[in-house]
Amino acid sequence: RTLSSNWVNEARFNFSRLDLKFGDPDGPLPAPGIQFTGTRDLEFNPTALTFGTANNLPQSRLVDVYQYQDTVSATKGNHALKFGADIRQQKTANFFLPNFLGTYTFGGSNPFLTSLSATSGLIPAGTPFVFDDGTPRTGFRATAFENLLLGRPRTINFARGNPQVETNQNDFFFFVQDDWRVRPNLTLNLGLRYEYSTQPF
């Protein structure tokens, strides 16, 4: 809006949205994370096997930003003045809680160990676990995968709490500037800016 021959006001409004999803927290929740320890690869080297959902999923972030700007420009003599404000309101809805779905870790031992120093429980009677020759493995230490089938995790990790957190943050920017034409070949560009950002609560 042109207020007069030497006064102009410019007002602006902007809305923007950022919507991110890693895994879908709005859909059916996926399976928890499953980890095996004490396993070995085909060359019998120690290895770790993991499947299921990573412990940092699912998560999402929805960010709405409302921006209000107003700038006034004025000319007075050899001064070109400009001052204004930029105010931004950021509303964020987060879905994030590590180990929200849980992580199950299954340990195992060498299947031929029966010593008490082994780190895995014994195979109970009545299971279908046998050696290559069909001999029952009852009384032997269970492997990590056998402990999975037996439902005997070594550790279970869950996080308690609400995975949905909403925060609001307001940012304020104020400025004033003066282009002062001191002489036909000399102009001073003077300005002052103040910025204040609040904490997201």
CSV table of C-alpha atoms in Angstrom, one decimal:
chain,number,residue,atom,x,y,z
A,1,ARG,CA,0.0,0.0,0.0
A,2,THR,CA,1.2,3.5,-0.9
A,3,LEU,CA,0.4,5.6,2.1
A,4,SER,CA,1.6,8.9,0.6
A,5,SER,CA,4.1,10.1,-2.0
A,6,ASN,CA,7.0,9.2,0.4
A,7,TRP,CA,5.5,6.4,2.6
A,8,VAL,CA,5.0,2.8,1.4
A,9,ASN,CA,4.0,-0.2,3.5
A,10,GLU,CA,4.5,-3.8,2.4
A,11,ALA,CA,2.9,-6.7,4.4
A,12,ARG,CA,3.4,-10.3,3.6
A,13,PHE,CA,2.2,-13.7,5.0
A,14,ASN,CA,3.6,-17.1,4.3
A,15,PHE,CA,2.7,-20.6,5.3
A,16,SER,CA,4.9,-23.6,4.7
A,17,ARG,CA,4.7,-27.3,5.8
A,18,LEU,CA,7.3,-30.0,6.1
A,19,ASP,CA,6.0,-33.5,6.4
A,20,LEU,CA,8.5,-36.4,6.9
A,21,LYS,CA,7.9,-40.0,7.7
A,22,PHE,CA,10.4,-42.8,8.4
A,23,GLY,CA,8.4,-46.0,8.7
A,24,ASP,CA,4.7,-45.2,8.9
A,25,PRO,CA,3.7,-44.3,12.5
A,26,ASP,CA,0.1,-43.8,11.3
A,27,GLY,CA,-0.2,-47.3,9.9
A,28,PRO,CA,0.0,-50.7,11.5
A,29,LEU,CA,3.0,-50.8,13.7
A,30,PRO,CA,5.8,-53.0,12.3
A,31,ALA,CA,7.5,-55.9,14.0
A,32,PRO,CA,10.1,-55.2,16.8
A,33,GLY,CA,13.8,-55.5,16.2
A,34,ILE,CA,15.4,-59.0,16.5
A,35,GLN,CA,19.1,-59.4,17.1
A,36,PHE,CA,21.2,-62.5,17.4
A,37,THR,CA,24.5,-62.5,19.3
A,38,GLY,CA,27.1,-65.2,19.4
A,39,THR,CA,26.3,-66.3,15.8
A,40,ARG,CA,28.8,-67.2,13.2
A,41,ASP,CA,28.9,-66.9,9.4
A,42,LEU,CA,29.6,-69.7,6.9
A,43,GLU,CA,33.3,-69.4,7.5
A,44,PHE,CA,32.6,-69.7,11.3
A,45,ASN,CA,33.7,-66.1,11.9
A,46,PRO,CA,31.8,-64.2,14.7
A,47,THR,CA,29.0,-62.1,13.2
A,48,ALA,CA,25.8,-60.4,14.2
A,49,LEU,CA,22.4,-61.0,12.5
A,50,THR,CA,19.6,-58.5,12.8
A,51,PHE,CA,16.2,-58.2,11.3
A,52,GLY,CA,12.9,-56.6,12.0
A,53,THR,CA,12.5,-52.8,12.6
A,54,ALA,CA,15.5,-50.6,13.6
A,55,ASN,CA,15.2,-49.3,17.2
A,56,ASN,CA,14.9,-45.7,15.9
A,57,LEU,CA,11.8,-46.4,13.8
A,58,PRO,CA,9.0,-45.4,13.2
A,59,GLN,CA,9.3,-41.7,13.4
A,60,SER,CA,7.8,-38.7,11.8
A,61,ARG,CA,7.9,-34.9,11.9
A,62,LEU,CA,5.2,-32.4,10.8
A,63,VAL,CA,6.4,-28.8,10.8
A,64,ASP,CA,4.0,-25.9,10.1
A,65,VAL,CA,5.6,-22.4,9.9
A,66,TYR,CA,3.5,-19.2,9.9
A,67,GLN,CA,5.5,-16.1,8.8
A,68,TYR,CA,4.3,-12.5,9.2
A,69,GLN,CA,6.3,-9.7,7.7
A,70,ASP,CA,5.8,-6.0,7.6
A,71,THR,CA,8.1,-3.4,6.1
A,72,VAL,CA,7.7,0.4,6.0
A,73,SER,CA,9.8,2.5,3.5
A,74,ALA,CA,10.0,6.3,3.7
A,75,THR,CA,12.0,9.0,2.1
A,76,LYS,CA,12.7,12.2,3.9
A,77,GLY,CA,15.2,14.7,2.5
A,78,ASN,CA,18.4,12.9,1.8
A,79,HIS,CA,17.4,9.9,4.0
A,80,ALA,CA,15.9,6.6,2.7
A,81,LEU,CA,14.4,4.9,5.7
A,82,LYS,CA,13.2,1.4,6.1
A,83,PHE,CA,12.1,-0.5,9.2
A,84,GLY,CA,10.0,-3.5,9.9
A,85,ALA,CA,9.5,-6.9,11.6
A,86,ASP,CA,9.5,-10.6,10.6
A,87,ILE,CA,7.7,-12.9,13.1
A,88,ARG,CA,7.7,-16.6,12.6
A,89,GLN,CA,5.7,-19.2,14.5
A,90,GLN,CA,6.8,-22.8,14.1
A,91,LYS,CA,4.6,-25.6,15.3
A,92,THR,CA,6.1,-29.1,15.2
A,93,ALA,CA,4.5,-32.5,15.9
A,94,ASN,CA,7.2,-35.2,16.5
A,95,PHE,CA,6.7,-38.9,16.7
A,96,PHE,CA,10.0,-40.4,18.0
A,97,LEU,CA,11.0,-42.7,20.8
A,98,PRO,CA,13.9,-45.1,20.4
A,99,ASN,CA,13.0,-48.7,21.3
A,100,PHE,CA,9.3,-47.8,21.2
A,101,LEU,CA,8.6,-51.1,19.5
A,102,GLY,CA,11.2,-53.0,21.5
A,103,THR,CA,14.4,-54.8,20.7
A,104,TYR,CA,14.8,-58.5,21.5
A,105,THR,CA,18.3,-60.0,21.7
A,106,PHE,CA,18.8,-63.8,21.5
A,107,GLY,CA,22.1,-65.3,22.5
A,108,GLY,CA,23.4,-68.8,21.9
A,109,SER,CA,26.4,-71.1,22.4
A,110,ASN,CA,28.2,-73.7,20.6
A,111,PRO,CA,25.6,-76.5,20.2
A,112,PHE,CA,28.0,-79.1,21.5
A,113,LEU,CA,28.7,-77.4,24.8
A,114,THR,CA,27.0,-78.7,28.0
A,115,SER,CA,29.3,-76.9,30.5
A,116,LEU,CA,27.7,-74.5,33.0
A,117,SER,CA,30.1,-71.8,31.7
A,118,ALA,CA,28.3,-71.6,28.5
A,119,THR,CA,26.1,-68.5,28.0
A,120,SER,CA,22.9,-70.2,26.7
A,121,GLY,CA,20.2,-72.2,28.3
A,122,LEU,CA,19.7,-75.9,27.9
A,123,ILE,CA,17.3,-77.3,25.3
A,124,PRO,CA,14.3,-78.8,27.1
A,125,ALA,CA,12.9,-82.2,26.4
A,126,GLY,CA,10.2,-82.6,23.8
A,127,THR,CA,11.6,-80.2,21.2
A,128,PRO,CA,12.2,-81.1,17.6
A,129,PHE,CA,15.8,-80.0,17.8
A,130,VAL,CA,18.1,-82.9,16.8
A,131,PHE,CA,21.7,-83.4,15.5
A,132,ASP,CA,22.3,-84.4,11.9
A,133,ASP,CA,22.0,-88.1,12.8
A,134,GLY,CA,18.6,-87.6,14.4
A,135,THR,CA,19.8,-87.7,18.0
A,136,PRO,CA,17.8,-85.4,20.2
A,137,ARG,CA,19.6,-82.3,21.4
A,138,THR,CA,17.9,-82.4,24.8
A,139,GLY,CA,20.3,-81.2,27.5
A,140,PHE,CA,22.6,-79.4,25.2
A,141,ARG,CA,23.1,-75.6,25.0
A,142,ALA,CA,20.7,-73.9,22.6
A,143,THR,CA,21.9,-71.8,19.7
A,144,ALA,CA,20.7,-68.2,19.3
A,145,PHE,CA,18.1,-69.2,16.7
A,146,GLU,CA,16.9,-72.1,18.8
A,147,ASN,CA,16.4,-69.6,21.7
A,148,LEU,CA,14.3,-67.5,19.3
A,149,LEU,CA,12.1,-70.6,18.5
A,150,LEU,CA,11.9,-71.3,22.3
A,151,GLY,CA,10.9,-67.7,23.0
A,152,ARG,CA,13.9,-67.2,25.3
A,153,PRO,CA,15.4,-63.8,24.6
A,154,ARG,CA,18.6,-62.8,26.5
A,155,THR,CA,17.5,-59.2,26.8
A,156,ILE,CA,14.4,-57.2,26.0
A,157,ASN,CA,14.6,-53.4,25.7
A,158,PHE,CA,11.6,-51.2,25.7
A,159,ALA,CA,11.2,-47.4,26.1
A,160,ARG,CA,8.4,-46.0,28.2
A,161,GLY,CA,6.8,-42.7,27.4
A,162,ASN,CA,4.7,-40.9,24.9
A,163,PRO,CA,6.3,-41.0,21.4
A,164,GLN,CA,4.2,-38.0,20.3
A,165,VAL,CA,5.7,-34.6,21.3
A,166,GLU,CA,4.4,-31.2,20.1
A,167,THR,CA,6.5,-28.1,20.4
A,168,ASN,CA,6.0,-24.4,19.6
A,169,GLN,CA,8.7,-21.9,18.8
A,170,ASN,CA,8.4,-18.2,18.0
A,171,ASP,CA,11.2,-16.2,16.3
A,172,PHE,CA,11.2,-12.4,16.2
A,173,PHE,CA,13.3,-10.3,13.8
A,174,PHE,CA,13.3,-6.4,13.9
A,175,PHE,CA,15.3,-4.0,11.8
A,176,VAL,CA,15.8,-0.4,10.9
A,177,GLN,CA,18.0,1.0,8.3
A,178,ASP,CA,18.9,4.4,6.8
A,179,ASP,CA,20.6,5.1,3.5
A,180,TRP,CA,21.8,8.6,4.2
A,181,ARG,CA,23.1,10.5,1.2
A,182,VAL,CA,25.6,12.8,2.8
A,183,ARG,CA,27.0,14.1,-0.5
A,184,PRO,CA,26.3,13.4,-4.2
A,185,ASN,CA,29.2,11.0,-4.2
A,186,LEU,CA,28.9,9.6,-0.6
A,187,THR,CA,26.1,7.5,0.9
A,188,LEU,CA,26.2,5.9,4.3
A,189,ASN,CA,24.3,2.7,4.8
A,190,LEU,CA,23.3,2.5,8.4
A,191,GLY,CA,21.3,-0.2,10.1
A,192,LEU,CA,20.4,-2.1,13.2
A,193,ARG,CA,18.9,-5.5,13.5
A,194,TYR,CA,17.6,-7.4,16.6
A,195,GLU,CA,16.8,-11.1,16.5
A,196,TYR,CA,15.2,-13.2,19.3
A,197,SER,CA,14.5,-16.9,19.0
A,198,THR,CA,12.5,-18.7,21.8
A,199,GLN,CA,13.1,-22.2,22.9
A,200,PRO,CA,10.8,-24.9,21.4
A,201,PHE,CA,8.5,-26.0,24.2
